[in-house]
Coordinates of C-alpha atoms in Angstrom, one line a residue:
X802 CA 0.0 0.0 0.0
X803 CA 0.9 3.4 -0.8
X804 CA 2.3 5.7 1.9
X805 CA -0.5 8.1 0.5
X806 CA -2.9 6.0 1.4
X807 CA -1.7 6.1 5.2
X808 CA -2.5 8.7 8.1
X809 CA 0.8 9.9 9.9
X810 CA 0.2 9.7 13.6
X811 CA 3.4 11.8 15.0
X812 CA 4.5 15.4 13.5
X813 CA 8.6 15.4 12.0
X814 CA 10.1 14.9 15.6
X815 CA 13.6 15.3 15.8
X816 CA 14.6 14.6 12.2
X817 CA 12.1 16.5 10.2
X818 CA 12.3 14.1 7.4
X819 CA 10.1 11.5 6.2
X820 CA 12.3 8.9 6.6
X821 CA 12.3 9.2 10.3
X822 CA 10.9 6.5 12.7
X823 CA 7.2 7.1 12.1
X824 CA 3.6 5.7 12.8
X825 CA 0.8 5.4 10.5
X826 CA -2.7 4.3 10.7
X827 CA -4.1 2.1 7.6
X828 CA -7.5 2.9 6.7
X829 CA -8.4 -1.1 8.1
X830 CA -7.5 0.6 12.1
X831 CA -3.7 -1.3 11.8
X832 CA -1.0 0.4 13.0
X833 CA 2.3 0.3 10.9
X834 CA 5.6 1.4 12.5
X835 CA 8.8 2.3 10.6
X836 CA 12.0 2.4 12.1
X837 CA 15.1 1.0 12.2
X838 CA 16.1 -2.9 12.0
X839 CA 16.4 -4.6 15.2
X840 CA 17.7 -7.9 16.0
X841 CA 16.9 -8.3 19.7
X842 CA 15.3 -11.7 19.0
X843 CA 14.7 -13.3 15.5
X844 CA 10.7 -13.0 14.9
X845 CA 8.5 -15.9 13.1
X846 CA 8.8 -16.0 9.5
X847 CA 6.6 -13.0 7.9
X848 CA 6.9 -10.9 10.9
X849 CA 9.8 -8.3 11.5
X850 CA 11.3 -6.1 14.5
X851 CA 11.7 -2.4 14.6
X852 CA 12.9 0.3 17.1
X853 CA 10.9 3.4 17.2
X854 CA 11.9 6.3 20.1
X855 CA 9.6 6.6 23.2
X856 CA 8.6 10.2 21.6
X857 CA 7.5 9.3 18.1
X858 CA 4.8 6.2 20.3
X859 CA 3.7 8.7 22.7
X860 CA 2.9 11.6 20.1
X861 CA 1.1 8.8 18.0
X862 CA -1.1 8.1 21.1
X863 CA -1.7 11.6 21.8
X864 CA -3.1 11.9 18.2
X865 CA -5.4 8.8 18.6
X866 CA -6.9 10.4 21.4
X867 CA -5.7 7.1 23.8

C-alpha cells in the first residue's frame, strides 16, 4: 500500500524528514511502524522487528486520542 494512502500519527520529531521513525494508521484501524532494523530476538517467519523512540509512540497516542 501506498504511503499516501496512510494517516501519519506523529509530527517530523527530531529529524524532520520523512524517513524518520514514524507511525501510521491504515485505513483497516492497523497500525504500521517504521524504524530501524532490530535484532533483539529473531521473529516468526513474515513478521519483523523495529525500534521506534519513546517520543514518536507517545505523540502517536496523543493523536489517537488514547
Amino acid at each position: 500500500m501506498p504511503r499516501e494512502e496512510l494517516t501519519r500519527l506523529n509530527g517530523n520529531g527530531t529529524c524532520g524528514g520523512e524517513d524518520c521513525p514514524n507511525v501510521y494508521r491504515a485505513e483497516n484501524g492497523t497500525l504500521i511502524m517504521q524504524g530501524g532494523i532490530s535484532e533483539a530476538f529473531t521473529p516468526p517467519p513474515g513478521e519483523a522487528l523495529v525500534e521506534i523512540p519513546e517520543e514518536v509512540l507517545r505523540e502517536a497516542v496523543r493523536a489517537l486520542g488514547w
